[in-house]
């Protein structure tokens, strides 16, 4: 009985802290419609600051708590809403998710920059660990009682706020109808900002309360993921209601405590299951809860993606292969291997282009499918041993097919999910795989066969070998990986221009309309999930082979979220966006940071400066993701639009190509290294549209999306110009010379008047 009471109290304490964090999530979602994936990172950052004030600088606990929870937390929420979240209205769900993911990553990188992860830091309980009382023979600390009291007070207070006060009704109305609120004299932006301030304060409070209870040293990733466990509690109330979220938090805390107390100690997977329990509950709750009805109309967002033609995709694939080969001539073997790793990441990123860019389905754990294929190919696809080991083709095919099947199995319970719910379901799957599979380093016996899923926490993956083609050679590996990327990209272009691709696009725009026209949404979703998982699996095998050895962290949630963020930054609806996101995720920022660290070691007199640059690069990675709200279609589109405007300024294009060729020749001659050439070539490529605008303004065509726009708003006055724009869009005779001229300038055919 004492054991039961002890772990019941522990579960209630943990549940109370989850309830505080979940309350902050419900508050911000209710007023802004944005699910804050950075909630755990805000708690982490506030907890580190509290440690710095109370322990590092010796300020009184009450003053540190007041400054962090009462000042820093609300200010952090206000700034997030003012600078970032306010720009996300009318963006797709993936953009909203990615921006908060970028904030989370940025806060983690910032904390690791300010507080050295190597140095241990701990927090003690309020009033000390010895301050306690005894209840039915169980010792309960004052800190634990305080957690319960604070959680209950917050739950009751928010419930009263939302349903018994005018301010609470206004808060809930900011999501449902901001225009109607404005007509009634309210400012939705101000109300949402206040909610973000309160939600941030609650997150910080939860982090400070839970750290002494969970024990151990402060660690940025661990504390961030610990508060993320509150996602499951928030989903009990469908992100809308405080009481169900509070009850869900208590269930979550109690189940975790009872697993620790009563699962047999000889079950080697008990610890992993305990860590995975919040994500398991999150997945179950999301699947079981009733979903919103299918959308009857297309959702109007600011994202605009051009559909690539098959010829263009194939041509650019050959161009990419040629560029990669020429660039490899400037690199040493280590550089060629690194670039091959980047191309493997780009193949994984193509799975997101298909699933999210074309079909509108969410997946926040692409690296999990890469991990599944890697584990399978490790057990069934290796021929030989030692230095003679290699991956064989049947093993690779088996791993890719098995990953596609797993993708289908994961999609089955999530077929009725969309948008945020689907994103959270895939996040839960990724966390479950990381905790239950990638941490499984013990032997198992099944039907007389002994095996270990992830032996020693590390898998050694050799290079593939297909007859005379040995990918052990770095250049061969790089060219094969690039060719595979080009082939898959061309295949996606074929798919997107086919009837199947048009059905995927229709499902993305309006599932209800697609179903009404007789399309089977279940088959569409299942097939696209399986194709996407297969592509991610193939990329994962190549990634693991390029690295040589992989650990569980290589496929962790942070790696998946960083990849998704960078692909969206590049443009998730474009193949070029996958190339950008994959290469930058796989090697870009890591290579830059490694270069600065090497410079710091080789030049100790400037070590502080180079270390500063390395940290700036890591934080800058997240800052790039935070700008998605301003460029929701991706940064690559902006670059390509700039070059499309130069179609009439051929001398500028030819001059730029000649200049890059000269720079390459000088690098090939050994005048400077590959890094210098890369930087100079990037400067030329980025500056060329601006140079063309300056030198030949009369020949530069207007960029689509700037100035005159082809999008016609339903609230736009019906004028003669608008009438002719409609005629042009419908292929009817144009009546205004200006419209005819604009159409001709854009290369569109205008019908002659009847």
PDB file of C-alpha atoms in Angstrom, residues 397-558:
ATOM      1  CA  UNK A 397      15.276  -3.633 -52.104  1.00  0.00           C
ATOM      2  CA  UNK A 398      13.947  -5.599 -49.124  1.00  0.00           C
ATOM      3  CA  UNK A 399      14.631  -2.671 -46.781  1.00  0.00           C
ATOM      4  CA  UNK A 400      12.933  -0.150 -49.085  1.00  0.00           C
ATOM      5  CA  UNK A 401       9.874  -2.366 -49.594  1.00  0.00           C
ATOM      6  CA  UNK A 402       9.623  -3.125 -45.871  1.00  0.00           C
ATOM      7  CA  UNK A 403       9.860   0.584 -45.069  1.00  0.00           C
ATOM      8  CA  UNK A 404       7.036   1.274 -47.518  1.00  0.00           C
ATOM      9  CA  UNK A 405       4.929  -1.373 -45.755  1.00  0.00           C
ATOM     10  CA  UNK A 406       5.689   0.184 -42.365  1.00  0.00           C
ATOM     11  CA  UNK A 407       4.738   3.563 -43.803  1.00  0.00           C
ATOM     12  CA  UNK A 408       1.407   2.099 -44.836  1.00  0.00           C
ATOM     13  CA  UNK A 409       0.871   0.569 -41.397  1.00  0.00           C
ATOM     14  CA  UNK A 410       1.624   3.891 -39.734  1.00  0.00           C
ATOM     15  CA  UNK A 411      -0.741   5.643 -42.116  1.00  0.00           C
ATOM     16  CA  UNK A 412      -3.622   3.227 -41.505  1.00  0.00           C
ATOM     17  CA  UNK A 413      -4.692   4.579 -38.097  1.00  0.00           C
ATOM     18  CA  UNK A 414      -3.890   8.107 -39.240  1.00  0.00           C
ATOM     19  CA  UNK A 415      -5.882   8.019 -42.478  1.00  0.00           C
ATOM     20  CA  UNK A 416      -8.657  10.113 -40.975  1.00  0.00           C
ATOM     21  CA  UNK A 417      -6.218  12.735 -39.676  1.00  0.00           C
ATOM     22  CA  UNK A 418      -5.237  15.982 -41.366  1.00  0.00           C
ATOM     23  CA  UNK A 419      -3.104  19.012 -40.734  1.00  0.00           C
ATOM     24  CA  UNK A 420      -1.927  19.472 -37.167  1.00  0.00           C
ATOM     25  CA  UNK A 421      -3.363  16.179 -35.904  1.00  0.00           C
ATOM     26  CA  UNK A 422      -1.481  14.238 -38.566  1.00  0.00           C
ATOM     27  CA  UNK A 423       1.716  16.160 -37.801  1.00  0.00           C
ATOM     28  CA  UNK A 424       1.423  15.291 -34.102  1.00  0.00           C
ATOM     29  CA  UNK A 425       0.676  11.645 -34.933  1.00  0.00           C
ATOM     30  CA  UNK A 426       3.852  11.333 -37.008  1.00  0.00           C
ATOM     31  CA  UNK A 427       5.792  13.156 -34.279  1.00  0.00           C
ATOM     32  CA  UNK A 428       4.532  10.585 -31.765  1.00  0.00           C
ATOM     33  CA  UNK A 429       5.556   7.741 -34.089  1.00  0.00           C
ATOM     34  CA  UNK A 430       9.036   9.219 -34.455  1.00  0.00           C
ATOM     35  CA  UNK A 431       9.464   9.556 -30.692  1.00  0.00           C
ATOM     36  CA  UNK A 432       8.182   6.007 -30.148  1.00  0.00           C
ATOM     37  CA  UNK A 433      10.638   4.594 -32.692  1.00  0.00           C
ATOM     38  CA  UNK A 434      13.540   6.542 -31.187  1.00  0.00           C
ATOM     39  CA  UNK A 435      12.781   5.362 -27.659  1.00  0.00           C
ATOM     40  CA  UNK A 436      11.682   1.779 -28.256  1.00  0.00           C
ATOM     41  CA  UNK A 437      13.742   0.668 -31.276  1.00  0.00           C
ATOM     42  CA  UNK A 438      16.828   2.851 -31.555  1.00  0.00           C
ATOM     43  CA  UNK A 439      17.565   2.428 -27.833  1.00  0.00           C
ATOM     44  CA  UNK A 440      17.035  -1.338 -27.879  1.00  0.00           C
ATOM     45  CA  UNK A 441      20.557  -2.692 -27.400  1.00  0.00           C
ATOM     46  CA  UNK A 442      19.784  -5.985 -25.625  1.00  0.00           C
ATOM     47  CA  UNK A 443      19.397  -9.467 -27.073  1.00  0.00           C
ATOM     48  CA  UNK A 444      15.973 -10.937 -27.819  1.00  0.00           C
ATOM     49  CA  UNK A 445      14.995 -14.503 -28.626  1.00  0.00           C
ATOM     50  CA  UNK A 446      12.078 -15.179 -30.941  1.00  0.00           C
ATOM     51  CA  UNK A 447      11.253 -18.630 -32.323  1.00  0.00           C
ATOM     52  CA  UNK A 448      14.756 -19.801 -31.493  1.00  0.00           C
ATOM     53  CA  UNK A 449      16.383 -16.877 -33.279  1.00  0.00           C
ATOM     54  CA  UNK A 450      18.495 -14.478 -31.192  1.00  0.00           C
ATOM     55  CA  UNK A 451      18.837 -10.906 -32.384  1.00  0.00           C
ATOM     56  CA  UNK A 452      19.480  -7.333 -31.244  1.00  0.00           C
ATOM     57  CA  UNK A 453      17.706  -4.469 -32.978  1.00  0.00           C
ATOM     58  CA  UNK A 454      20.390  -1.841 -32.371  1.00  0.00           C
ATOM     59  CA  UNK A 455      23.455  -3.667 -31.048  1.00  0.00           C
ATOM     60  CA  UNK A 456      25.829  -1.595 -28.914  1.00  0.00           C
ATOM     61  CA  UNK A 457      23.897   1.534 -29.855  1.00  0.00           C
ATOM     62  CA  UNK A 458      25.794   1.768 -33.148  1.00  0.00           C
ATOM     63  CA  UNK A 459      25.250   0.211 -36.581  1.00  0.00           C
ATOM     64  CA  UNK A 460      28.160  -0.202 -39.003  1.00  0.00           C
ATOM     65  CA  UNK A 461      26.785   0.210 -42.530  1.00  0.00           C
ATOM     66  CA  UNK A 462      29.197  -0.531 -45.388  1.00  0.00           C
ATOM     67  CA  UNK A 463      28.976   0.926 -48.890  1.00  0.00           C
ATOM     68  CA  UNK A 464      26.830  -0.838 -51.515  1.00  0.00           C
ATOM     69  CA  UNK A 465      28.398  -2.952 -54.234  1.00  0.00           C
ATOM     70  CA  UNK A 466      26.575  -4.010 -57.407  1.00  0.00           C
ATOM     71  CA  UNK A 467      28.777  -6.318 -59.452  1.00  0.00           C
ATOM     72  CA  UNK A 468      31.630  -4.227 -60.837  1.00  0.00           C
ATOM     73  CA  UNK A 469      30.139  -1.001 -59.445  1.00  0.00           C
ATOM     74  CA  UNK A 470      31.636  -0.412 -56.013  1.00  0.00           C
ATOM     75  CA  UNK A 471      30.257   2.604 -54.170  1.00  0.00           C
ATOM     76  CA  UNK A 472      33.170   2.388 -51.773  1.00  0.00           C
ATOM     77  CA  UNK A 473      34.879   4.863 -54.066  1.00  0.00           C
ATOM     78  CA  UNK A 474      33.774   8.354 -52.844  1.00  0.00           C
ATOM     79  CA  UNK A 475      33.325   9.799 -56.354  1.00  0.00           C
ATOM     80  CA  UNK A 476      31.305   6.808 -57.534  1.00  0.00           C
ATOM     81  CA  UNK A 477      29.095   7.035 -54.454  1.00  0.00           C
ATOM     82  CA  UNK A 478      28.546  10.767 -55.005  1.00  0.00           C
ATOM     83  CA  UNK A 479      27.642  10.374 -58.688  1.00  0.00           C
ATOM     84  CA  UNK A 480      25.307   7.428 -58.021  1.00  0.00           C
ATOM     85  CA  UNK A 481      23.566   9.313 -55.189  1.00  0.00           C
ATOM     86  CA  UNK A 482      23.173  12.388 -57.424  1.00  0.00           C
ATOM     87  CA  UNK A 483      21.870  10.274 -60.288  1.00  0.00           C
ATOM     88  CA  UNK A 484      19.352   8.609 -57.961  1.00  0.00           C
ATOM     89  CA  UNK A 485      18.202  12.022 -56.763  1.00  0.00           C
ATOM     90  CA  UNK A 486      17.754  13.173 -60.365  1.00  0.00           C
ATOM     91  CA  UNK A 487      15.869   9.983 -61.322  1.00  0.00           C
ATOM     92  CA  UNK A 488      13.531  10.155 -58.336  1.00  0.00           C
ATOM     93  CA  UNK A 489      12.975  13.884 -58.907  1.00  0.00           C
ATOM     94  CA  UNK A 490      12.097  13.252 -62.560  1.00  0.00           C
ATOM     95  CA  UNK A 491       9.788  10.449 -61.468  1.00  0.00           C
ATOM     96  CA  UNK A 492       8.040  12.840 -59.079  1.00  0.00           C
ATOM     97  CA  UNK A 493       7.600  15.322 -61.923  1.00  0.00           C
ATOM     98  CA  UNK A 494       6.047  12.552 -64.043  1.00  0.00           C
ATOM     99  CA  UNK A 495       3.798  11.603 -61.134  1.00  0.00           C
ATOM    100  CA  UNK A 496       2.740  15.207 -60.457  1.00  0.00           C
ATOM    101  CA  UNK A 497       1.766  15.740 -64.109  1.00  0.00           C
ATOM    102  CA  UNK A 498      -0.191  12.476 -64.259  1.00  0.00           C
ATOM    103  CA  UNK A 499      -3.786  11.863 -63.305  1.00  0.00           C
ATOM    104  CA  UNK A 500      -2.614  10.476 -59.973  1.00  0.00           C
ATOM    105  CA  UNK A 501      -0.678  13.678 -59.267  1.00  0.00           C
ATOM    106  CA  UNK A 502      -3.693  15.814 -60.085  1.00  0.00           C
ATOM    107  CA  UNK A 503      -5.778  13.733 -57.680  1.00  0.00           C
ATOM    108  CA  UNK A 504      -3.183  14.338 -54.973  1.00  0.00           C
ATOM    109  CA  UNK A 505      -3.313  18.081 -55.652  1.00  0.00           C
ATOM    110  CA  UNK A 506      -7.108  18.016 -55.511  1.00  0.00           C
ATOM    111  CA  UNK A 507      -6.990  16.158 -52.190  1.00  0.00           C
ATOM    112  CA  UNK A 508      -4.587  18.776 -50.855  1.00  0.00           C
ATOM    113  CA  UNK A 509      -6.873  21.656 -51.875  1.00  0.00           C
ATOM    114  CA  UNK A 510     -10.239  20.170 -50.921  1.00  0.00           C
ATOM    115  CA  UNK A 511     -10.626  16.628 -49.566  1.00  0.00           C
ATOM    116  CA  UNK A 512     -14.431  16.939 -49.515  1.00  0.00           C
ATOM    117  CA  UNK A 513     -14.633  17.971 -53.156  1.00  0.00           C
ATOM    118  CA  UNK A 514     -12.222  15.189 -54.118  1.00  0.00           C
ATOM    119  CA  UNK A 515     -14.339  12.595 -52.302  1.00  0.00           C
ATOM    120  CA  UNK A 516     -17.519  14.003 -53.839  1.00  0.00           C
ATOM    121  CA  UNK A 517     -16.044  13.497 -57.318  1.00  0.00           C
ATOM    122  CA  UNK A 518     -15.635   9.797 -56.597  1.00  0.00           C
ATOM    123  CA  UNK A 519     -11.979   9.628 -55.566  1.00  0.00           C
ATOM    124  CA  UNK A 520     -10.973   7.160 -52.864  1.00  0.00           C
ATOM    125  CA  UNK A 521      -9.180   9.264 -50.263  1.00  0.00           C
ATOM    126  CA  UNK A 522      -8.093   6.193 -48.293  1.00  0.00           C
ATOM    127  CA  UNK A 523      -6.239   4.718 -51.268  1.00  0.00           C
ATOM    128  CA  UNK A 524      -4.711   8.086 -52.155  1.00  0.00           C
ATOM    129  CA  UNK A 525      -3.402   8.702 -48.656  1.00  0.00           C
ATOM    130  CA  UNK A 526      -2.191   5.157 -48.163  1.00  0.00           C
ATOM    131  CA  UNK A 527      -0.361   5.036 -51.485  1.00  0.00           C
ATOM    132  CA  UNK A 528       1.333   8.404 -51.088  1.00  0.00           C
ATOM    133  CA  UNK A 529       2.445   7.534 -47.545  1.00  0.00           C
ATOM    134  CA  UNK A 530       3.962   4.276 -48.790  1.00  0.00           C
ATOM    135  CA  UNK A 531       5.763   5.955 -51.697  1.00  0.00           C
ATOM    136  CA  UNK A 532       7.071   8.667 -49.415  1.00  0.00           C
ATOM    137  CA  UNK A 533       8.301   6.131 -46.844  1.00  0.00           C
ATOM    138  CA  UNK A 534      10.072   4.136 -49.564  1.00  0.00           C
ATOM    139  CA  UNK A 535      11.933   7.237 -50.796  1.00  0.00           C
ATOM    140  CA  UNK A 536      12.933   8.172 -47.240  1.00  0.00           C
ATOM    141  CA  UNK A 537      14.093   4.590 -46.656  1.00  0.00           C
ATOM    142  CA  UNK A 538      16.323   4.593 -49.733  1.00  0.00           C
ATOM    143  CA  UNK A 539      17.801   7.927 -48.732  1.00  0.00           C
ATOM    144  CA  UNK A 540      18.344   6.645 -45.198  1.00  0.00           C
ATOM    145  CA  UNK A 541      20.323   3.639 -46.445  1.00  0.00           C
ATOM    146  CA  UNK A 542      22.556   5.894 -48.528  1.00  0.00           C
ATOM    147  CA  UNK A 543      22.919   8.336 -45.620  1.00  0.00           C
ATOM    148  CA  UNK A 544      23.957   5.581 -43.194  1.00  0.00           C
ATOM    149  CA  UNK A 545      26.335   4.102 -45.777  1.00  0.00           C
ATOM    150  CA  UNK A 546      27.941   7.503 -46.373  1.00  0.00           C
ATOM    151  CA  UNK A 547      28.417   8.008 -42.623  1.00  0.00           C
ATOM    152  CA  UNK A 548      29.791   4.492 -42.136  1.00  0.00           C
ATOM    153  CA  UNK A 549      28.376   4.146 -38.636  1.00  0.00           C
ATOM    154  CA  UNK A 550      25.162   5.597 -37.218  1.00  0.00           C
ATOM    155  CA  UNK A 551      23.736   5.981 -33.740  1.00  0.00           C
ATOM    156  CA  UNK A 552      20.175   6.373 -32.586  1.00  0.00           C
ATOM    157  CA  UNK A 553      20.605  10.137 -32.342  1.00  0.00           C
ATOM    158  CA  UNK A 554      21.358  10.230 -36.078  1.00  0.00           C
ATOM    159  CA  UNK A 555      17.630   9.598 -36.632  1.00  0.00           C
ATOM    160  CA  UNK A 556      16.277  11.508 -33.639  1.00  0.00           C
ATOM    161  CA  UNK A 557      13.361  13.917 -33.560  1.00  0.00           C
ATOM    162  CA  UNK A 558      15.637  16.945 -33.660  1.00  0.00           C
TER     163      UNK A 558
END
